[in-house]
Coordinates of C-alpha atoms in Angstrom, one line a residue:
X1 CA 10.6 31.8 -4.3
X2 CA 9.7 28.2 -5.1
X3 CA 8.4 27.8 -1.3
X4 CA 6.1 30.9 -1.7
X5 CA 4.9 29.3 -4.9
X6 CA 4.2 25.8 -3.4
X7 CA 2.0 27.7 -0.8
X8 CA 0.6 30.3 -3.5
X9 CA -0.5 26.6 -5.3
X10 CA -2.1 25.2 -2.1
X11 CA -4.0 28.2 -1.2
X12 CA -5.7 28.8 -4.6
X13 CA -6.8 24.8 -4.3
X14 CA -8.1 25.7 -1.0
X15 CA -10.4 28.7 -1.9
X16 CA -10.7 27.1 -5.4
X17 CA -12.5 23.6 -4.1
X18 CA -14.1 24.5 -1.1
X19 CA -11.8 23.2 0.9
X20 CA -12.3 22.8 4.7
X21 CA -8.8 21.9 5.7
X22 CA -5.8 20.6 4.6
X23 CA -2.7 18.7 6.2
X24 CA 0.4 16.0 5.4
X25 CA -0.6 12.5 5.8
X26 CA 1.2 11.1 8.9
X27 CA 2.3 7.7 6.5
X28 CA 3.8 10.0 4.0
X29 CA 5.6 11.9 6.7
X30 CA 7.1 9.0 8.7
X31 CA 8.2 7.5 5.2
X32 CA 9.8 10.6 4.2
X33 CA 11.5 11.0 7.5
X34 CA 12.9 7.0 7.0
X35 CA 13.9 7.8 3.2
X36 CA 16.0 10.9 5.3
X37 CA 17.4 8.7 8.0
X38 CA 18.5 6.1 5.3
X39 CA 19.9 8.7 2.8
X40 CA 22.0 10.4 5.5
X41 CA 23.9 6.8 6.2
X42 CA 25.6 7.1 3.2
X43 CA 26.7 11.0 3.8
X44 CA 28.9 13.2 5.9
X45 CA 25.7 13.5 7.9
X46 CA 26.5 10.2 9.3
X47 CA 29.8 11.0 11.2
X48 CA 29.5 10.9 15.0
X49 CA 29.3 14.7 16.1
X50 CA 27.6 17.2 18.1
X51 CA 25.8 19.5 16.0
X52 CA 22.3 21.6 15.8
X53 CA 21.1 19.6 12.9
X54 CA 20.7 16.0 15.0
X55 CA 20.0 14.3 18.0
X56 CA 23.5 13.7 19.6
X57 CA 22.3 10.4 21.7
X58 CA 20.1 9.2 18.7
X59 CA 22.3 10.2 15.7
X60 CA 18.9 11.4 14.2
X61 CA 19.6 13.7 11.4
X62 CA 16.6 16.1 11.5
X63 CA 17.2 19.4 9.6
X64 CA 18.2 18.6 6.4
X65 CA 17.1 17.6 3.1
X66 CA 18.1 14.7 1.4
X67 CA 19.8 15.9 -1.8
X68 CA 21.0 18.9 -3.6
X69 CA 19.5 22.4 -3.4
X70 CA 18.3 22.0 -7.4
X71 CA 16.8 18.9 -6.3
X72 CA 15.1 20.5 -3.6
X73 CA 14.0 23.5 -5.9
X74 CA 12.3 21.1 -8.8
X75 CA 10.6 19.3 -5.8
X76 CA 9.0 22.5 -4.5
X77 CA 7.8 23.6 -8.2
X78 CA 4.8 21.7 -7.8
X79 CA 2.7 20.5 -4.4
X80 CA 2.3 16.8 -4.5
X81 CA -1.2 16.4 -3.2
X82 CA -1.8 13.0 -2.8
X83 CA 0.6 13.4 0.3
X84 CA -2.0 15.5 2.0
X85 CA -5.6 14.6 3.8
X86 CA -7.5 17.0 2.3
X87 CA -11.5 17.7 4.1
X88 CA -13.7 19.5 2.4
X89 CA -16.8 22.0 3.7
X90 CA -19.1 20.1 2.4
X91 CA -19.5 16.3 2.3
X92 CA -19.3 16.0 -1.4
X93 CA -16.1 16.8 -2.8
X94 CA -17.2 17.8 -5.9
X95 CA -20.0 20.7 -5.0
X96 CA -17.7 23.1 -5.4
X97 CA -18.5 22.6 -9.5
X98 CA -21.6 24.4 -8.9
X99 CA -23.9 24.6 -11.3
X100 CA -20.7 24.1 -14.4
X101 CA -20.7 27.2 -15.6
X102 CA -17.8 29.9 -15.8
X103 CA -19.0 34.0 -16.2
X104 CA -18.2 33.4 -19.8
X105 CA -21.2 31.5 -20.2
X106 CA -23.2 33.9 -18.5
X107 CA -21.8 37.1 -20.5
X108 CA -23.7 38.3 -23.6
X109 CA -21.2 38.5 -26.9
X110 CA -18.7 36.1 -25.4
X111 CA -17.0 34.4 -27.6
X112 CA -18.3 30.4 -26.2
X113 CA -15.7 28.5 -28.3
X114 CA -12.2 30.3 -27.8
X115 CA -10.5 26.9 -28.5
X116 CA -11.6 26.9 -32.0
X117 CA -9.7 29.1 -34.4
X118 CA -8.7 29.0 -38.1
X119 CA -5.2 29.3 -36.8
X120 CA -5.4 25.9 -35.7
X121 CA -6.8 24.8 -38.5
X122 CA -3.4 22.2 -41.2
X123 CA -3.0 24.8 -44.0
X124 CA -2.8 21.6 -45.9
X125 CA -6.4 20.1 -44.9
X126 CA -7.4 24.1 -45.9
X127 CA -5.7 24.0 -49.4
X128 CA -7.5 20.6 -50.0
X129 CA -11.2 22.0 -49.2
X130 CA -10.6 25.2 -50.8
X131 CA -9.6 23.2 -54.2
X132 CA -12.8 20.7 -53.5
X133 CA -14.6 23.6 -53.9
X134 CA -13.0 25.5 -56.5
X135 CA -14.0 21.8 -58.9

């Protein structure tokens, strides 16, 4: 679920900014992959072994991640995209903004200030105005 999200969140910035491409940074990578190597030292993961999940001659651990499963799952809740080299189609990153208008502004009888509401509004700042101009 969470993995389908993170992708879900990656595609929509993808159609959403005009973007041309999009890939992890090889620094980010390599320091992940160290953070794993160092991590494992101080696990089960460590102990000399034959197994499918590392390198027998190198002692390499390379399928697994370094922590719990909930760890793993609030991690994948959210992409982290300063890890990513991101190109866009065009060579100003921020044409996608267009001309700054959503099809609300361009709708007849749309309401153009849905953030304003009397809801909002201290029922204490109310009760003060409304006796102001009862006076």
């Amino acid at each position: 679920m969470e993995a389908g999200s993170y992708a879900v969140k990656l595609i929509r910035k993808i159609q959403n900014e005009d973007i041309h491409s999009i890939s992890p940074r090889q620094d980010v990578t390599d320091a992940f992959n160290e953070h794993v190597q160092e991590w494992t030292k101080h696990t089960i993961w460590a102990d000399r072994c034959r197994s499918w999940y590392k390198d027998y001659k190198t002692g390499r651990v390379n399928a697994i991640w370094p922590g719990s499963s909930e760890h793993f799952i609030e991690l994948m809740k959210q992409p982290r995209f300063e890890d990513y080299t991101i190109t866009y189609r065009k060579k100003n990153m921020w044409s996608f903004l267009g001309l700054g208008n959503v099809p609300a502004n361009m709708t007849e009888g749309v309401d153009r200030s849905p953030y304003l509401s009397v809801d909002a509004i201290d029922p204490r700042w109310l009760a003060a105005i409304n006796r102001e101009r009862q006076d």
